[in-house]
Short mmCIF file of C-alpha atoms in Angstrom, two decimals:
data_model
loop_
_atom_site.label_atom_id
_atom_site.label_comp_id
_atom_site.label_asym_id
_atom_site.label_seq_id
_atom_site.Cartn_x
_atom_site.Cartn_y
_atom_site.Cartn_z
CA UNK A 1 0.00 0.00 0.00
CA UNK A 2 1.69 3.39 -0.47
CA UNK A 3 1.59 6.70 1.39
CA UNK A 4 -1.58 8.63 -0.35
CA UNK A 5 -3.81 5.19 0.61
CA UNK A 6 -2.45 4.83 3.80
CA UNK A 7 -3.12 8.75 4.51
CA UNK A 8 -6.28 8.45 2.98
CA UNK A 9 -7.73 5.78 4.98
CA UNK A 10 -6.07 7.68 7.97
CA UNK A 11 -8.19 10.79 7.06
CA UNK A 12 -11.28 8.54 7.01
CA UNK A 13 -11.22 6.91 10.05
CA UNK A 14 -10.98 10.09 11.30
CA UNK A 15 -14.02 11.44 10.44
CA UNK A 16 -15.39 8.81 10.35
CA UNK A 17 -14.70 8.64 14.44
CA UNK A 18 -15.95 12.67 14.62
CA UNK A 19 -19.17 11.99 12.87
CA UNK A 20 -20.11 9.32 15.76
CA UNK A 21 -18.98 11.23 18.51
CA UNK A 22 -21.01 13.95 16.75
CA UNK A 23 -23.94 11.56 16.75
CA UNK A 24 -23.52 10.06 20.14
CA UNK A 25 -23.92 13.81 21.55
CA UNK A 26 -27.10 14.61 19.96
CA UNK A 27 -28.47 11.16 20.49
CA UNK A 28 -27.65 11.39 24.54
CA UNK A 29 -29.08 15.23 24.22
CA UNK A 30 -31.81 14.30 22.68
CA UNK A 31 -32.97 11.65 25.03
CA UNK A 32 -32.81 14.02 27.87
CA UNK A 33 -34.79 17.00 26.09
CA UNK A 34 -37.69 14.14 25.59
CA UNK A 35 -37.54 12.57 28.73
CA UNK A 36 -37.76 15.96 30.38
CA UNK A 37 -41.66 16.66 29.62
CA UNK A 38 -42.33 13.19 29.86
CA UNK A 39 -41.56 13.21 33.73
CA UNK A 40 -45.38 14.14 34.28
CA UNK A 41 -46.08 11.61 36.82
CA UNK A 42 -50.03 12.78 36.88
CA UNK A 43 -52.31 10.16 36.21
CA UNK A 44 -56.14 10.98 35.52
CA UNK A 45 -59.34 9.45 36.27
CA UNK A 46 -62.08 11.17 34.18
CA UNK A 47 -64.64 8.64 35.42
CA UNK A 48 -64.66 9.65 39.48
CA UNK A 49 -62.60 12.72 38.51
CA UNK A 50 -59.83 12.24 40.78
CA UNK A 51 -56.24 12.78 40.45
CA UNK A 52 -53.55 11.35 41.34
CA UNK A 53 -49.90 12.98 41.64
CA UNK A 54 -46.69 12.29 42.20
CA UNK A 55 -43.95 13.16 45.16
CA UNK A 56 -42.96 15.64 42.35
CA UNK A 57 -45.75 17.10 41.32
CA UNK A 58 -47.25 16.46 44.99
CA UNK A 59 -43.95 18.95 46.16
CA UNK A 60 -45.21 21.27 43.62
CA UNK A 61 -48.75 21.30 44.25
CA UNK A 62 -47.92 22.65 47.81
CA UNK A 63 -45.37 25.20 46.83
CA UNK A 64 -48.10 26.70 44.39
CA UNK A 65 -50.72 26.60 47.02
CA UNK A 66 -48.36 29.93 48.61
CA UNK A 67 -49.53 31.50 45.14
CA UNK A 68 -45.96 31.42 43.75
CA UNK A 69 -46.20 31.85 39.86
CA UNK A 70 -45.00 28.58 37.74
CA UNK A 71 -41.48 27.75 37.21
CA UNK A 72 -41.16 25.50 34.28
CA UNK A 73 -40.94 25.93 30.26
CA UNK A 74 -44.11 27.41 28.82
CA UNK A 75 -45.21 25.05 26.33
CA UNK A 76 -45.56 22.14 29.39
CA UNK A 77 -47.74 25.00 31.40
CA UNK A 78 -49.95 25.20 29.13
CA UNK A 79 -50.51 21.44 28.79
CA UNK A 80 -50.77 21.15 32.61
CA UNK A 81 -53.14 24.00 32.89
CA UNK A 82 -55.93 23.01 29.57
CA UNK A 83 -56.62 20.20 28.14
CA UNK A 84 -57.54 19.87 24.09
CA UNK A 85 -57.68 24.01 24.44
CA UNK A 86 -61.20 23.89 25.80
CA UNK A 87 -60.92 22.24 29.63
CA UNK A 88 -59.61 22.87 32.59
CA UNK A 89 -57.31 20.17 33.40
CA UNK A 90 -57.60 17.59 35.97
CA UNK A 91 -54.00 18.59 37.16
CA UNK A 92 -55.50 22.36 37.57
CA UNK A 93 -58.79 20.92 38.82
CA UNK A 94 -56.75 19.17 41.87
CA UNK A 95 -55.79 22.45 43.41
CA UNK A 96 -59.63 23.13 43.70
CA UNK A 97 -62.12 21.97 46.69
CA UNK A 98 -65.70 21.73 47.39
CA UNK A 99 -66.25 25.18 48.60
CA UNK A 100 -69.09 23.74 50.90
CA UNK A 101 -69.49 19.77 51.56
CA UNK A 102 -72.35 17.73 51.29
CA UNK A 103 -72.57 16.53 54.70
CA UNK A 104 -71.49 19.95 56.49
CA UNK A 105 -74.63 21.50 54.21
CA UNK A 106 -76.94 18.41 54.92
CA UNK A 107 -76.40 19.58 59.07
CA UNK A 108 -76.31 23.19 58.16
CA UNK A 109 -79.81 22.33 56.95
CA UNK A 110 -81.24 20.34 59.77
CA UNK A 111 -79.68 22.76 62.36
CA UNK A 112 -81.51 25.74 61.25
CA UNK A 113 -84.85 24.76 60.21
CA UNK A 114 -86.09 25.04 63.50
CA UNK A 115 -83.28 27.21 65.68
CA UNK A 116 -84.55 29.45 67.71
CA UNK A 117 -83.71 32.99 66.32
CA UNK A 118 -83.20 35.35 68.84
CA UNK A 119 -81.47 38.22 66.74
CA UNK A 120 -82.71 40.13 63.53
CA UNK A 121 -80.74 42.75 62.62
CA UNK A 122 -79.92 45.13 59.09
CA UNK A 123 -77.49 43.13 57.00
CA UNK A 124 -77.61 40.62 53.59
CA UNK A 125 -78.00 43.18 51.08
CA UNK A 126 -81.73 44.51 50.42
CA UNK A 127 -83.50 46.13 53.27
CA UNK A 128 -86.35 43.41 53.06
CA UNK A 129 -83.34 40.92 54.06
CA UNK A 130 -82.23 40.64 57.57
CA UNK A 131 -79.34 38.91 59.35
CA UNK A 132 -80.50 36.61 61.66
CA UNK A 133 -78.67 34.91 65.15
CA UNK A 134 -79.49 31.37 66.47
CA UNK A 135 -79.12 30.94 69.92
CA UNK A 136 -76.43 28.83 69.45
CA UNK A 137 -74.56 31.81 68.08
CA UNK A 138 -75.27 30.73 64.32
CA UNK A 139 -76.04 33.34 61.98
CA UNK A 140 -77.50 33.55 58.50
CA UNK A 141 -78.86 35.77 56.10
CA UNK A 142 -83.13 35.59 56.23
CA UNK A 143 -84.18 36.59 52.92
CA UNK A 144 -87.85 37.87 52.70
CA UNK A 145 -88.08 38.91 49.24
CA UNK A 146 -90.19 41.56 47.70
CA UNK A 147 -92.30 38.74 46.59
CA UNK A 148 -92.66 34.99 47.14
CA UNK A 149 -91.03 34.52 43.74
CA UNK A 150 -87.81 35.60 44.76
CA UNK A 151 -87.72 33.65 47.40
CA UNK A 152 -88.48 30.75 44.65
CA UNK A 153 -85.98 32.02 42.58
CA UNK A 154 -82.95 31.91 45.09
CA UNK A 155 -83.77 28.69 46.46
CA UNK A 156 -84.20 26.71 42.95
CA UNK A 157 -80.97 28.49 41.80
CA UNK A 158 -79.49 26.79 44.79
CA UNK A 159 -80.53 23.48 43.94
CA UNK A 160 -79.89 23.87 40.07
CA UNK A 161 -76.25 24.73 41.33
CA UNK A 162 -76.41 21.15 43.16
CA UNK A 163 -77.46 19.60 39.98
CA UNK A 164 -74.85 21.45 37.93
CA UNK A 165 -72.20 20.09 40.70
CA UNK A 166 -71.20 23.83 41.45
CA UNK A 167 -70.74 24.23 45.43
CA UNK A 168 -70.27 27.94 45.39
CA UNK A 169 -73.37 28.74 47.06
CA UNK A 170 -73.50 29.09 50.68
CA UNK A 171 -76.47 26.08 52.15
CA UNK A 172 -79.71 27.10 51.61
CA UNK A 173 -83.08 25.97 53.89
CA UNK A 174 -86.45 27.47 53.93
CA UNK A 175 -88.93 28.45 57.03
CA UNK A 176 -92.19 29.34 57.50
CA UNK A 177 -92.29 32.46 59.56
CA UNK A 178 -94.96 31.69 62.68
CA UNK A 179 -94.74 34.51 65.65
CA UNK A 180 -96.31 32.19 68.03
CA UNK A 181 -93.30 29.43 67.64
CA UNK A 182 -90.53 28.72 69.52
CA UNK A 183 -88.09 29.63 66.45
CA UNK A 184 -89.83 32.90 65.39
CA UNK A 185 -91.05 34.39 68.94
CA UNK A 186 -88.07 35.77 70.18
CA UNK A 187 -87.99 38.52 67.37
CA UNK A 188 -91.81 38.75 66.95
CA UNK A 189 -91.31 42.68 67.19
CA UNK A 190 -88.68 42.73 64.69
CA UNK A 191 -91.09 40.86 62.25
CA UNK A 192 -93.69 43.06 63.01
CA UNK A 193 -91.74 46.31 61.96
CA UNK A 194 -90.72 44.88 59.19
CA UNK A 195 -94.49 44.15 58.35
CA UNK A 196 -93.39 40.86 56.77
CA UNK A 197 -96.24 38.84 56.61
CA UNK A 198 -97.33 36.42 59.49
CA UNK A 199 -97.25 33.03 57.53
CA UNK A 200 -94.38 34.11 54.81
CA UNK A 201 -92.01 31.37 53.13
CA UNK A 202 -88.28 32.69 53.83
CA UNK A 203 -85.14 31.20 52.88
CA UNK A 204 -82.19 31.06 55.54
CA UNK A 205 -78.65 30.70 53.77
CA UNK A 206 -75.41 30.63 55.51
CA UNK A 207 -73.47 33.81 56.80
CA UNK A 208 -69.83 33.51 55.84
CA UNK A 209 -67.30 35.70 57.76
CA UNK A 210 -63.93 37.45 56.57
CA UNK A 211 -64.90 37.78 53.13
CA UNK A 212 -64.26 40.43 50.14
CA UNK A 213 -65.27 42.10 47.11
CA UNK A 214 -64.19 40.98 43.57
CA UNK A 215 -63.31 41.96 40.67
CA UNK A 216 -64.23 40.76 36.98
CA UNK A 217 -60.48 39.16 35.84
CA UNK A 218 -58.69 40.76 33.44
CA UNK A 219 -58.56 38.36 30.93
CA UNK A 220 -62.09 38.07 31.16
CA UNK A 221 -62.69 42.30 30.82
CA UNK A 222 -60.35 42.02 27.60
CA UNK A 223 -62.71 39.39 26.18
CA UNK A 224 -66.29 40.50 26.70
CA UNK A 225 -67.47 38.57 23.57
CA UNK A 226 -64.54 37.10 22.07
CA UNK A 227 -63.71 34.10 24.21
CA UNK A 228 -61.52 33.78 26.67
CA UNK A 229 -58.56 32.27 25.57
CA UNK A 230 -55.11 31.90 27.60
CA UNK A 231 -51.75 31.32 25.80
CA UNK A 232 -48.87 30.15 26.84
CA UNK A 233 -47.21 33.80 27.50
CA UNK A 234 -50.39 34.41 29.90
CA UNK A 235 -50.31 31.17 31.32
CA UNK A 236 -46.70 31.76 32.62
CA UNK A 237 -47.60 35.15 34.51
CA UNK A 238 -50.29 33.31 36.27
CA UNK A 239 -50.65 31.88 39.99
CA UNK A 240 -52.41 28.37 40.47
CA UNK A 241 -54.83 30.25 43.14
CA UNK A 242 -55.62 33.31 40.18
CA UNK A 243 -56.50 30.26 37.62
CA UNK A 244 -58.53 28.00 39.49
CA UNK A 245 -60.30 31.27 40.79
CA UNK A 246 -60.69 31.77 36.54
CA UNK A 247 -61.98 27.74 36.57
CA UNK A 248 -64.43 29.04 39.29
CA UNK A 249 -65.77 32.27 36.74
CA UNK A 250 -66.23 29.85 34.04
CA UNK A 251 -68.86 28.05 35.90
CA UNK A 252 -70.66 31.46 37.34
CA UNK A 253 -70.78 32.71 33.68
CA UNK A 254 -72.85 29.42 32.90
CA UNK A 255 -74.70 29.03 36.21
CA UNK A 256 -75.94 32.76 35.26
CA UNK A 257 -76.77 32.13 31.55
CA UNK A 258 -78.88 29.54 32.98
CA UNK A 259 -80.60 31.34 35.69
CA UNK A 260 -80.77 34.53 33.87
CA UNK A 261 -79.32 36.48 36.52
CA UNK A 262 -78.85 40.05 35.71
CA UNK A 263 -78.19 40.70 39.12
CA UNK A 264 -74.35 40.01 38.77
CA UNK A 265 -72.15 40.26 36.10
CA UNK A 266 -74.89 41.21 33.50
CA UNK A 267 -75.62 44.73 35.26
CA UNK A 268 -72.17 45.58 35.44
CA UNK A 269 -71.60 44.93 31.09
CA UNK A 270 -75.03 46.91 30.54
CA UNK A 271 -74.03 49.60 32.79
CA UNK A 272 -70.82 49.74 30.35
CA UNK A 273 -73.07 52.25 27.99
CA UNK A 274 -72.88 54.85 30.27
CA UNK A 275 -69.88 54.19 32.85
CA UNK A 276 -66.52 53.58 31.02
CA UNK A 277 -65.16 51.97 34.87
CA UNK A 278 -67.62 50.17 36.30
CA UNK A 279 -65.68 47.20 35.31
CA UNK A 280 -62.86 48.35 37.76
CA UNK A 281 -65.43 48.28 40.81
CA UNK A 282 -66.17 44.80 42.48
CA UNK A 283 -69.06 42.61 41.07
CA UNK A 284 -72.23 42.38 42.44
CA UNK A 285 -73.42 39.57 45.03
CA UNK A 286 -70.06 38.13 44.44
CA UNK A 287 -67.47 37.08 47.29
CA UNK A 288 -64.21 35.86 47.95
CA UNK A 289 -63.08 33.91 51.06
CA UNK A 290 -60.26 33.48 52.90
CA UNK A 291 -59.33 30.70 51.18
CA UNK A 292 -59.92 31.74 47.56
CA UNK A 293 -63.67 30.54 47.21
CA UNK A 294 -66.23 32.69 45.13
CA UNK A 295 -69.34 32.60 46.62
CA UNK A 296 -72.20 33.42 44.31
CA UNK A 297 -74.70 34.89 46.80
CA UNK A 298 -78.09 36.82 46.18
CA UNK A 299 -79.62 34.49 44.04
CA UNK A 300 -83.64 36.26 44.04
CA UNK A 301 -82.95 37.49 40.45
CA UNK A 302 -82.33 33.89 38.89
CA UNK A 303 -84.88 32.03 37.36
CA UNK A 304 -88.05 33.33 37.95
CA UNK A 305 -87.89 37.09 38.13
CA UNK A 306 -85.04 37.18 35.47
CA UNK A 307 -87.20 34.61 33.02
CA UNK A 308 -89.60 37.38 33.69
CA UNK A 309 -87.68 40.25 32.01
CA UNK A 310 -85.21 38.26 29.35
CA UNK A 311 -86.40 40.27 26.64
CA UNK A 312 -84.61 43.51 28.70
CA UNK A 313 -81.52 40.91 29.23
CA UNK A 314 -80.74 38.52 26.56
CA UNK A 315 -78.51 40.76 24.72
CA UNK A 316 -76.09 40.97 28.09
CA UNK A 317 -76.22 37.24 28.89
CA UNK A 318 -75.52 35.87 25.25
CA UNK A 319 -72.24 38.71 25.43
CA UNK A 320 -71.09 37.34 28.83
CA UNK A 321 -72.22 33.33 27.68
CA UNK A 322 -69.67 34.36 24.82
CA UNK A 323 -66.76 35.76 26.86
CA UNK A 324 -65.65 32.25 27.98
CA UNK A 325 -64.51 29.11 25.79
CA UNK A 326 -62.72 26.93 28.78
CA UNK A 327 -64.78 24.56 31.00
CA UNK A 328 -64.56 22.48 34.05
CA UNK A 329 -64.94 19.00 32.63
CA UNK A 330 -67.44 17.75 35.48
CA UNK A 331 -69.53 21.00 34.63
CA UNK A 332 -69.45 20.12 30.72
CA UNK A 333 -70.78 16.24 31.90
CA UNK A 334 -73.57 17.44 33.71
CA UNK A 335 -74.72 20.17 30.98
CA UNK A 336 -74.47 16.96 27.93
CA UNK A 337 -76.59 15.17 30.83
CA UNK A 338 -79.31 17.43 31.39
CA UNK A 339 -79.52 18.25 27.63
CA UNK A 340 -80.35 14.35 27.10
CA UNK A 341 -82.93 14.38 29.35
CA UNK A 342 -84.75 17.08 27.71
CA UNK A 343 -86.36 17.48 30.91
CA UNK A 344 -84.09 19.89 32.97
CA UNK A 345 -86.78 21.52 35.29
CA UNK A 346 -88.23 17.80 36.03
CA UNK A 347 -84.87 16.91 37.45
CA UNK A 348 -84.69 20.42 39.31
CA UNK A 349 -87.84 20.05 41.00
CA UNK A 350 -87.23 16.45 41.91
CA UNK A 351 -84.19 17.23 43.87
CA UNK A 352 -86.03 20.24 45.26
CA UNK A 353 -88.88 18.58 46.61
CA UNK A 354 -86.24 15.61 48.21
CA UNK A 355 -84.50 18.19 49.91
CA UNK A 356 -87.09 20.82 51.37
CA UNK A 357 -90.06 19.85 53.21
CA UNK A 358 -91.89 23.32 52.08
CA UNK A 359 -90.98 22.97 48.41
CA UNK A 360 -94.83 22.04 47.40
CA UNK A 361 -95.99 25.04 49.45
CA UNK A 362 -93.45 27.32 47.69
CA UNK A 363 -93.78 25.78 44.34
CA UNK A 364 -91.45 25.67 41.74
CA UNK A 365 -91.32 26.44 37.62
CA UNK A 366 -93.93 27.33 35.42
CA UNK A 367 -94.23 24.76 32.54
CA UNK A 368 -93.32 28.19 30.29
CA UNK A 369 -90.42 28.80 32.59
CA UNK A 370 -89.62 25.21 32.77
CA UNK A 371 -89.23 25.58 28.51
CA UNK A 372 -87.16 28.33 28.87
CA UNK A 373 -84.53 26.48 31.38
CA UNK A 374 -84.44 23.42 28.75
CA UNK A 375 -84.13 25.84 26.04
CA UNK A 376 -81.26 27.74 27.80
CA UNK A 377 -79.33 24.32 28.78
CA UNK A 378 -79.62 23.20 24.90
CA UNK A 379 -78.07 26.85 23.96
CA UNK A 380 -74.97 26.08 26.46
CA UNK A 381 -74.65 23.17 25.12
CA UNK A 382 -74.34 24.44 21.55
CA UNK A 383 -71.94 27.14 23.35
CA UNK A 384 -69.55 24.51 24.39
CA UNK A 385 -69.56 22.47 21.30
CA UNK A 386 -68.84 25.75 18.99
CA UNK A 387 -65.88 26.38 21.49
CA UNK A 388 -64.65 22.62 21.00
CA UNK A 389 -64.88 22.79 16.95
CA UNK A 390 -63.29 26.74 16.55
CA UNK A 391 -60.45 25.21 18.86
#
């Protein structure tokens, strides 16, 4: 062999020992960029909608609890926080509790129905509601109503919230108001000037303490009728406790198309024509707690009074309907549910009538209001299956 081959081979093996240390490098690099997303030990369960996390992501649950903002690369955020653009995620969903249990309402209910009341004082919004104290130091807000039908009206908006699966409304329980019994007699001459009527139907719903005003969210201002949609730039300026309290306003701006509440959010977007701010001041019958619940008080308006006057309305739910395109799964389920039953205000009353011992003495929806829930549950429906296709 002479000198050129030998150099020539030389010079091959050369590079040929370069190009798979080259390709060794990216190879190892490579594995560790993939593996590096795929590390999301979260494993869902759509079925009982639990989840289940890791000693990572458990370590990183709490630390986001202290509403630090997230610390890892945008494009995984966004995964973590919405699922197929259009739901909350179960990860997201984790951080969030029942505002108010099932038992703790069930005793709430029991407790009250026939506690002695042995305070009435001003308080709970409208001058025709009062603020009552048990004697065992209980309190909660007596609602009288102008009429009977908003007393109807908060108490089935309760119950359609139970149906719905939403638990931001404080427990509800009606009473009949009799001056001559034990639970009523200690503030006969309360009742009296208040010239409420002897044998009224009044609901009783739970005072909460140590709460706050809020605010309509940004995002959700910026949006009024385009959809609210969150990127991944947003996402990463976010704290867990500001975007479940978003997961929270996407089922009040569905629990309020439903109802027809203009009481709310509606007022403040028709009161828009005329004052420029009002979205900067805190939203009607809406509350925060301490712990980052919205409670979605004041109910009178929904259902029955605000069927009553849709024609004035419509306009201002349909805009705020519109202003939100992301959904808490469980809500989405129940929606699809009660739009295959066809027979929404069936299911309503039902639960209703379970529940409250007074509900045939109340009574519940008109067969013309009880067309205009079904027709409003089939119009959500369509809502969230636009949002799903545009996505």
């Amino acid at each position: 062999m002479n000198a050129g081959k030998v150099k020539l081979c030389a010079s091959l093996c050369m590079w040929l020992g370069i190009v798979t240390w080259i390709g060794n490098v990216k190879l190892h690099l490579w594995s560790v960029f993939v593996q590096q997303p795929t590390e999301r030990d979260i494993a869902f369960s759509l079925s009982n909608e639990q989840v289940n996390v890791s000693k990572r992501h458990a370590s990183e649950h709490a630390a986001l609890r202290d509403g630090e903002t997230f610390n890892i690369r945008s494009p995984v955020i966004l995964d973590n926080v919405i699922e197929h653009r259009v739901f909350w995620s179960a990860w997201l969903d984790g951080f969030s509790t029942r505002v108010f249990g099932v038992e703790h309402e069930r005793k709430w209910r029991e407790q009250v129905r026939d506690a002695r009341v042995v305070v009435l004082e001003a308080g709970c919004g409208r001058p025709t509601n009062r603020l009552a104290t048990f004697a065992d130091g209980t309190r909660a807000c007596v609602r009288y109503g102008i009429d009977a039908d908003q007393v109807l009206g908060e108490t089935l908006s309760y119950y359609l919230a139970e149906l719905l699966g939403i638990s931001n409304l404080p427990p509800l329980a009606l009473s009949k108001l009799n001056l001559s019994s034990e639970q009523w007699a200690s503030v006969r001459g309360s009742i009296e000037a208040l010239e409420w009527s002897p044998s009224a139907i009044v609901s009783l719903t739970e005072f909460i303490p140590n709460v706050t005003g809020v605010f309509i969210p940004l995002h959700l201002r910026k949006q009024q009728g385009g959809g609210l949609q969150l990127s991944a730039e947003t996402v990463s300026n976010m704290t867990v406790a500001y975007l479940v309290e978003l997961m929270q306003w996407s089922d009040l701006i569905i629990f309020d198309y439903l109802t027809a509440n203009f009481d709310r959010i509606v007022s403040h977007i028709f009161s828009l024509q005329w004052d420029a701010r009002v979205m900067e001041r805190t939203t009607n019958n809406l509350l925060k707690t301490v712990n980052g619940h919205l409670l979605f008080i004041d109910n009178e308006a929904g259902l029955v009074h605000g069927y009553r006057v849709l024609g004035l309305w419509e306009r201002y739910h349909r805009l705020l309907l519109s202003s939100s395109c992301i959904f808490r799964r469980s809500t989405v389920r129940r929606i699809s549910e009660m739009k295959r039953s066809g027979n929404s205000a069936k299911l309503l009353y039902e639960l209703y009538r379970a529940r409250e011992p007074l509900a045939r003495e109340l009574g519940s929806l008109s067969d013309e209001h009880a067309l205009t829930l079904q027709n409003r549950i089939d119009v959500v429906y369509k809502h969230i299956k636009q949002c799903t296709e545009i996505m």
